[in-house]
Short mmCIF file of C-alpha atoms in Angstrom, two decimals:
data_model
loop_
_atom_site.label_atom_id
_atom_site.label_comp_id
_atom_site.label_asym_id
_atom_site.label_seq_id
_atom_site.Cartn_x
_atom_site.Cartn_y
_atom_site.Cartn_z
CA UNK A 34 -7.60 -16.73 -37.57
CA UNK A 35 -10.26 -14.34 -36.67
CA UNK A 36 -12.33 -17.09 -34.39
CA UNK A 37 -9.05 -17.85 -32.70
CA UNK A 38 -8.32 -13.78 -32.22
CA UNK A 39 -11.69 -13.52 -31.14
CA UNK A 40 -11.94 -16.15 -28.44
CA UNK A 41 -8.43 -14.66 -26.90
CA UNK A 42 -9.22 -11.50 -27.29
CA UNK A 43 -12.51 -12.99 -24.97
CA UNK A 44 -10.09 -14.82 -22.19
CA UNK A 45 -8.68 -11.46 -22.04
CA UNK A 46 -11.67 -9.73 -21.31
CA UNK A 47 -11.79 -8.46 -17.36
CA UNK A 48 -8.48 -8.85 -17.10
CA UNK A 49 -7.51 -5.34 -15.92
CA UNK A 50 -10.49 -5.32 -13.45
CA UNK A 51 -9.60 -7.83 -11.37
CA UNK A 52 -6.01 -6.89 -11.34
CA UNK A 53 -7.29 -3.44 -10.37
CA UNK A 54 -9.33 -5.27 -7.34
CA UNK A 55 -6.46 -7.24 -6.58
CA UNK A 56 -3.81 -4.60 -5.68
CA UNK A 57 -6.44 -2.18 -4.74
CA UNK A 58 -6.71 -4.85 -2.25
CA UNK A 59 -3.71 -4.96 -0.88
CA UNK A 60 -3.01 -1.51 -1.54
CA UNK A 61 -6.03 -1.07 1.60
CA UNK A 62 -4.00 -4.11 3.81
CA UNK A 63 -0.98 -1.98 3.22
CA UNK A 64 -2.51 0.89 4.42
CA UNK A 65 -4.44 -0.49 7.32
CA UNK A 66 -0.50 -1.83 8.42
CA UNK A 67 0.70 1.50 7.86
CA UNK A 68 -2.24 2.78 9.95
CA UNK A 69 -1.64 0.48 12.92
CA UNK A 70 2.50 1.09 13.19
CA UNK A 71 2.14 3.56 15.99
CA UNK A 72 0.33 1.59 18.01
CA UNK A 73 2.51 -1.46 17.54
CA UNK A 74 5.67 0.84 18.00
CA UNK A 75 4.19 2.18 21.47
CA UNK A 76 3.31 -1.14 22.54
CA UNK A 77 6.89 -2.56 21.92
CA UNK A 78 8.02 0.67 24.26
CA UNK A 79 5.76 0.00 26.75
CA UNK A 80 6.80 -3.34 26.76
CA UNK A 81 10.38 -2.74 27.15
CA UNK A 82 10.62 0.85 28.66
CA UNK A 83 7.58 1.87 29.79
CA UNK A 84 8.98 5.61 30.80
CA UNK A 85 9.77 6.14 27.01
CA UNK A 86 6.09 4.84 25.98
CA UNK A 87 4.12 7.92 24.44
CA UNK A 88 1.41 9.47 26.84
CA UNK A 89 -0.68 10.18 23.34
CA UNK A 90 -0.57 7.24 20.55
CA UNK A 91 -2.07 8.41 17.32
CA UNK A 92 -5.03 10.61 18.95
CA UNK A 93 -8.62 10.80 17.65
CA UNK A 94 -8.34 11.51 14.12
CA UNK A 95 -5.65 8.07 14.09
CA UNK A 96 -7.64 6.60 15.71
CA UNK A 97 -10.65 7.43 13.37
CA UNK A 98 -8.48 6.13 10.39
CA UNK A 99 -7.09 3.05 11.97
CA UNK A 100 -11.03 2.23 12.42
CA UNK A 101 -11.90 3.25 9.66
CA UNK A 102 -9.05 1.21 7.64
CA UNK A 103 -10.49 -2.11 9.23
CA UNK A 104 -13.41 -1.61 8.51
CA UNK A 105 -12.95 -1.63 4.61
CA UNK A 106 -10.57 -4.30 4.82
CA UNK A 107 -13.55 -6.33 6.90
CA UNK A 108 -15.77 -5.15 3.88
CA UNK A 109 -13.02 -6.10 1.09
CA UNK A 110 -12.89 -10.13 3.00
CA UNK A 111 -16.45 -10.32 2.87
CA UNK A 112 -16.52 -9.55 -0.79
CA UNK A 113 -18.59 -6.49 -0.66
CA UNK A 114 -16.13 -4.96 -3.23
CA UNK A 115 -19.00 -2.18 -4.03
CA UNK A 116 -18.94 -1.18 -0.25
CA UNK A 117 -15.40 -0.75 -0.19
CA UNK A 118 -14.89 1.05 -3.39
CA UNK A 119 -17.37 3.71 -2.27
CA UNK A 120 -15.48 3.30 1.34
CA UNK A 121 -12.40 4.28 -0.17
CA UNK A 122 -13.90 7.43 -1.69
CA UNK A 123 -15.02 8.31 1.30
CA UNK A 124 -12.02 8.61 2.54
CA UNK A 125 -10.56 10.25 0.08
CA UNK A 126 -13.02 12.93 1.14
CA UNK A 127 -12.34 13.05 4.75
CA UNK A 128 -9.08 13.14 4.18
CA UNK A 129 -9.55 16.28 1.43
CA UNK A 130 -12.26 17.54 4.12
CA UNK A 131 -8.96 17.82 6.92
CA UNK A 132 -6.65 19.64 4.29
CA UNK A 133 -9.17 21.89 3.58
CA UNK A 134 -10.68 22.68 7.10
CA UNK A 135 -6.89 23.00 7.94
CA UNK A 136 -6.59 19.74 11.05
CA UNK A 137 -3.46 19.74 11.53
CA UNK A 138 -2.14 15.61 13.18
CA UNK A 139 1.67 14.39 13.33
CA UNK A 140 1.46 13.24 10.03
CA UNK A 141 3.12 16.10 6.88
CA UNK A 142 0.10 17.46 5.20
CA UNK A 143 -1.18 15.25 2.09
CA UNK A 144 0.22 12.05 3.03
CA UNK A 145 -2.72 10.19 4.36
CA UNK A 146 -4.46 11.49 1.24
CA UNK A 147 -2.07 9.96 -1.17
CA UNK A 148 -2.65 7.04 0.65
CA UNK A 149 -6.78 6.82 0.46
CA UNK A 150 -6.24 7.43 -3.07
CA UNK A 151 -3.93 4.84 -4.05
CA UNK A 152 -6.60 2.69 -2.67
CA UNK A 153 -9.24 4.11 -3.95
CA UNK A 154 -8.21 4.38 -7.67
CA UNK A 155 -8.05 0.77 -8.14
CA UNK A 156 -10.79 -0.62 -6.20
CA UNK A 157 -12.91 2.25 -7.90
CA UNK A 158 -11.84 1.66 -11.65
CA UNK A 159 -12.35 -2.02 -11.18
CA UNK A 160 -15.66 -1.30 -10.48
CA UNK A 161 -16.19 0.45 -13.55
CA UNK A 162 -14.05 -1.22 -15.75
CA UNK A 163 -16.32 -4.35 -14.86
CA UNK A 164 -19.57 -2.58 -14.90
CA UNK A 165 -18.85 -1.37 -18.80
CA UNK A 166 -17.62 -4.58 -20.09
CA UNK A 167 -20.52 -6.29 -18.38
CA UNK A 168 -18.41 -8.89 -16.60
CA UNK A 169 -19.64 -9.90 -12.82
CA UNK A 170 -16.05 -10.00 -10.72
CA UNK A 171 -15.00 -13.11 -9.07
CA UNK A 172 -13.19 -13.55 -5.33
CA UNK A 173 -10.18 -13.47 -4.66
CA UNK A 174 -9.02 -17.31 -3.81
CA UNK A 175 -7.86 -17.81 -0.39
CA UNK A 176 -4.04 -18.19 -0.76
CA UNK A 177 -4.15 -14.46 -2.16
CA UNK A 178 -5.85 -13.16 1.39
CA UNK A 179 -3.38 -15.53 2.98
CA UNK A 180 0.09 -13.66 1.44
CA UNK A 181 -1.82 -10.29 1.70
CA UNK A 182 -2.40 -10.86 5.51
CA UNK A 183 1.34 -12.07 5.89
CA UNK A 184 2.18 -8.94 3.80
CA UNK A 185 0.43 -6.60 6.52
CA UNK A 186 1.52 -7.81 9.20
CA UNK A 187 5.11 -7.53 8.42
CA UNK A 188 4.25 -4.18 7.46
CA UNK A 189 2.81 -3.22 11.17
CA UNK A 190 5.22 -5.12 13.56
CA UNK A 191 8.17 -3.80 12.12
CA UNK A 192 7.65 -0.83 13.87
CA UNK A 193 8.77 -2.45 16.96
CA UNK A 194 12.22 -2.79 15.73
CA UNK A 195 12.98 0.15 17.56
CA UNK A 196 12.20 -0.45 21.02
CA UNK A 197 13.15 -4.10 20.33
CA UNK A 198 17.13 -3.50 19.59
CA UNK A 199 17.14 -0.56 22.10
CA UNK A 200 19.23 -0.89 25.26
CA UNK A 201 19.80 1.11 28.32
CA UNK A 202 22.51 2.90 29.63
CA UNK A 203 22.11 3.96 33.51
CA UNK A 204 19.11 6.28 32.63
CA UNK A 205 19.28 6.60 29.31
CA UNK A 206 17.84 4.48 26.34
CA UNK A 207 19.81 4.49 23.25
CA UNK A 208 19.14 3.24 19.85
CA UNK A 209 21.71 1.32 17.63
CA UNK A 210 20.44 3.09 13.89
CA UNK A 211 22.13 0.20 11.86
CA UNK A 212 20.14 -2.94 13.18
CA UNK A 213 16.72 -1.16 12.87
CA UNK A 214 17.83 -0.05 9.42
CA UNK A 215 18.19 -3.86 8.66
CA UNK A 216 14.91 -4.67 10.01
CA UNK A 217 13.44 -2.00 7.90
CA UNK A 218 14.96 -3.16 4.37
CA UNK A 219 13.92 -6.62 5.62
CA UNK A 220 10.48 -6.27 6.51
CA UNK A 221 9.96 -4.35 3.27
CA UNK A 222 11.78 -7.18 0.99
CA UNK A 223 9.10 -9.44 2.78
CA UNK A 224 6.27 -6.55 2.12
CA UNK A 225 7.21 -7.67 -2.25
CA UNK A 226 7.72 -10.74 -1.43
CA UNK A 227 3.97 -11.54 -0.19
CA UNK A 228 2.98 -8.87 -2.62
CA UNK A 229 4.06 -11.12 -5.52
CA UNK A 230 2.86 -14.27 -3.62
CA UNK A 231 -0.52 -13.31 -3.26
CA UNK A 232 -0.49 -11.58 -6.88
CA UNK A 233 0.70 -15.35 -8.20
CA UNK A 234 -2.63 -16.80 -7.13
CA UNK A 235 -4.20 -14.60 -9.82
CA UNK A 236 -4.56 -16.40 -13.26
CA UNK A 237 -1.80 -15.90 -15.58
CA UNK A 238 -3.33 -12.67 -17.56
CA UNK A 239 -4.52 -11.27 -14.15
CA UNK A 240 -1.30 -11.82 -12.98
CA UNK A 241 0.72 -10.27 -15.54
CA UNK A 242 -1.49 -6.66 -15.32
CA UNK A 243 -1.25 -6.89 -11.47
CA UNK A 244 2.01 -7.12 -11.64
CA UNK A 245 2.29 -3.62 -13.72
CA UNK A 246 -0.31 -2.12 -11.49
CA UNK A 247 1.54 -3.13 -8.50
CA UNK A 248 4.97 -1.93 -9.78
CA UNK A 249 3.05 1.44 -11.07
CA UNK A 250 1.69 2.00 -6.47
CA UNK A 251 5.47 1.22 -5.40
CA UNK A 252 7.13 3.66 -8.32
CA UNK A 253 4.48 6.50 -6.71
CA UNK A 254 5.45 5.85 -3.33
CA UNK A 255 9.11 5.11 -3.57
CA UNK A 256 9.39 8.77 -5.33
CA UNK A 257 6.76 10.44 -2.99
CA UNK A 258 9.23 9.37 -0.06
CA UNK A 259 11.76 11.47 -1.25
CA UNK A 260 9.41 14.51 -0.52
CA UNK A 261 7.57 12.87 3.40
CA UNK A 262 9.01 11.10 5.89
CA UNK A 263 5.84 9.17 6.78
CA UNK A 264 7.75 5.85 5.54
CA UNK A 265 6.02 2.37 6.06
CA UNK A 266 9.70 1.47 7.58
CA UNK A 267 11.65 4.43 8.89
CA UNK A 268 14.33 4.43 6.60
CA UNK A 269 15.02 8.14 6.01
CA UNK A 270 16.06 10.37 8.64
CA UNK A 271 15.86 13.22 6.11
CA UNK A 272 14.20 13.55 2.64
CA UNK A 273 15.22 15.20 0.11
CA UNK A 274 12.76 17.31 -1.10
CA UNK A 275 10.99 17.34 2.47
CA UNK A 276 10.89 20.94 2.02
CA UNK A 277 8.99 20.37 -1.43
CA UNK A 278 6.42 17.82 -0.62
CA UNK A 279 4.87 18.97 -3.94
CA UNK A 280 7.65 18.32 -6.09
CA UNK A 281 8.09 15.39 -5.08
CA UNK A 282 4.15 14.28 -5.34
CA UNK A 283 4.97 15.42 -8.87
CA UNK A 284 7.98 13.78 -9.54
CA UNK A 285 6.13 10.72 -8.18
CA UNK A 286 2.98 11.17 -10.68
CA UNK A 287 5.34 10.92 -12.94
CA UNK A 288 7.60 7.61 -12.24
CA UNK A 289 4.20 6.17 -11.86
CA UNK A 290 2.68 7.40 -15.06
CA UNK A 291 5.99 6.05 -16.64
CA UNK A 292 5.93 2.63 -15.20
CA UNK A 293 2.66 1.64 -15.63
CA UNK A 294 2.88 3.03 -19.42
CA UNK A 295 5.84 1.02 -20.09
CA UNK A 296 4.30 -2.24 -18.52
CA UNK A 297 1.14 -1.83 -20.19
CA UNK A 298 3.10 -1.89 -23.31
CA UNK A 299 5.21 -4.90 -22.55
CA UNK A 300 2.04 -7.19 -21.44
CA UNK A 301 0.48 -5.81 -25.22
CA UNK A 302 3.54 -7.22 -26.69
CA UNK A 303 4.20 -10.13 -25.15
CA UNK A 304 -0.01 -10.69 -25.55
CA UNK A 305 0.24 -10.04 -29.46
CA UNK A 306 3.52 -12.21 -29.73
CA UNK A 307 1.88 -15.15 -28.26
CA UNK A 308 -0.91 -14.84 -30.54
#
């Protein structure tokens, strides 16, 4: 009994690294989509309407990020996981270094912050979650990058759902709210969707802690929404603590704290019951 505990206890081993690299993975792909939505959006526009296209896009500092994003995803494809995990913390820094210096963009204070962090969290912890239980980190297989590219880019061209379903009336363009509702709810059912595709290449006890981790990110920014209305899909004309942006980073803390407790738990249990 203990050689059979020991050798699972072994196939177990590295298991919460790699599902830390995973989603910090596509926690960055997210991000980069979420980065690229105003240009997308003012593309569509200019497509359609070009008087209603916006004279200034996302401006130097979004443009900065949007570069910046790629870039770590570039580094994340070509496996330099090291790269991008000090990457991330970089711009976790920048983005404490524009709070602090007081830059003031279109996006509510905090937000993009939130952001760098969920990203860097993960990719950083695998890193050292790896490094201490001497284990060397192995890539992610190709369907994984496949579902995680699908995932972004449903992400980023759903912000021409707008200017898509607009129409004009003699000089004015109006906007029908319910259709790009629906387009919003259904790109981000097809944003979990490819989520849990590219988490089901993982191997099964990968898979299972990914799954936790991932449900832990969406808990922190389903509640942080309540509190910004920087939204991957516009779906909120009006939070409810947008007023309170730190109660609600608080409130999300929390939910996330709480998931990712209670999965932890149920992967221990179903782990023990199986042995």
């Amino acid at each position: 009994m203990r050689r059979v505990s020991a050798a699972r206890a072994a196939s177990f081993a590295g298991t919460w690294p790699a599902a830390a690299a995973a989603v910090g993975t596509l926690a960055a792909v997210l991000v980069l989509a979420r980065q690229a939505r105003p240009v997308v959006e003012a593309a569509a526009w200019s497509w359609r309407f070009a008087e209603q296209a916006p004279t200034t896009i996302i401006g130097p500092i979004g443009t900065a990020r949007l570069a910046g994003w790629a870039l770590l995803v570039a580094v994340l494809v070509a496996g330099w996981r090291t790269s991008a995990a000090l990457g991330a913390g970089a711009a976790v820094l920048a983005e404490l270094a524009l709070l602090a210096t007081g830059v003031r963009d279109h996006a509510a204070p905090g937000w993009h912050l939130l952001l760098a962090v969920v990203v860097a969290v993960p990719l950083c912890g695998s890193l050292l979650l790896a490094a201490r239980d001497g284990r060397e980190q192995r890539p992610l297989p190709g369907r994984f990058w496949t579902a995680a590219a699908a995932m972004g880019l449903c992400a980023s061209l759903s912000a021409a759902g707008a200017p898509l379903v607009a129409d004009r009336f003699g000089d004015t363009v109006a906007i029908s709210t319910i259709p790009v509702t629906r387009i919003g709810f259904g790109a981000l059912a097809l944003v979990v969707l490819f989520s849990l595709v590219a988490v089901s290449a993982l191997p099964v006890a990968v898979r299972r802690r990914a799954v936790v981790l991932l449900a832990a990110v969406a808990a922190l920014l389903a509640t942080t929404q309540i509190g910004y209305d920087e939204a991957f899909m516009s779906m909120l004309d009006y939070p409810v603590l947008r007023d309170q942006p730190a109660m609600a980073l608080v409130l999300a803390a929390v939910a996330a704290t709480v998931v990712l407790t209670l999965g932890t738990l149920a992967v221990r249990s179903r782990e023990g019951a199986s042995r």
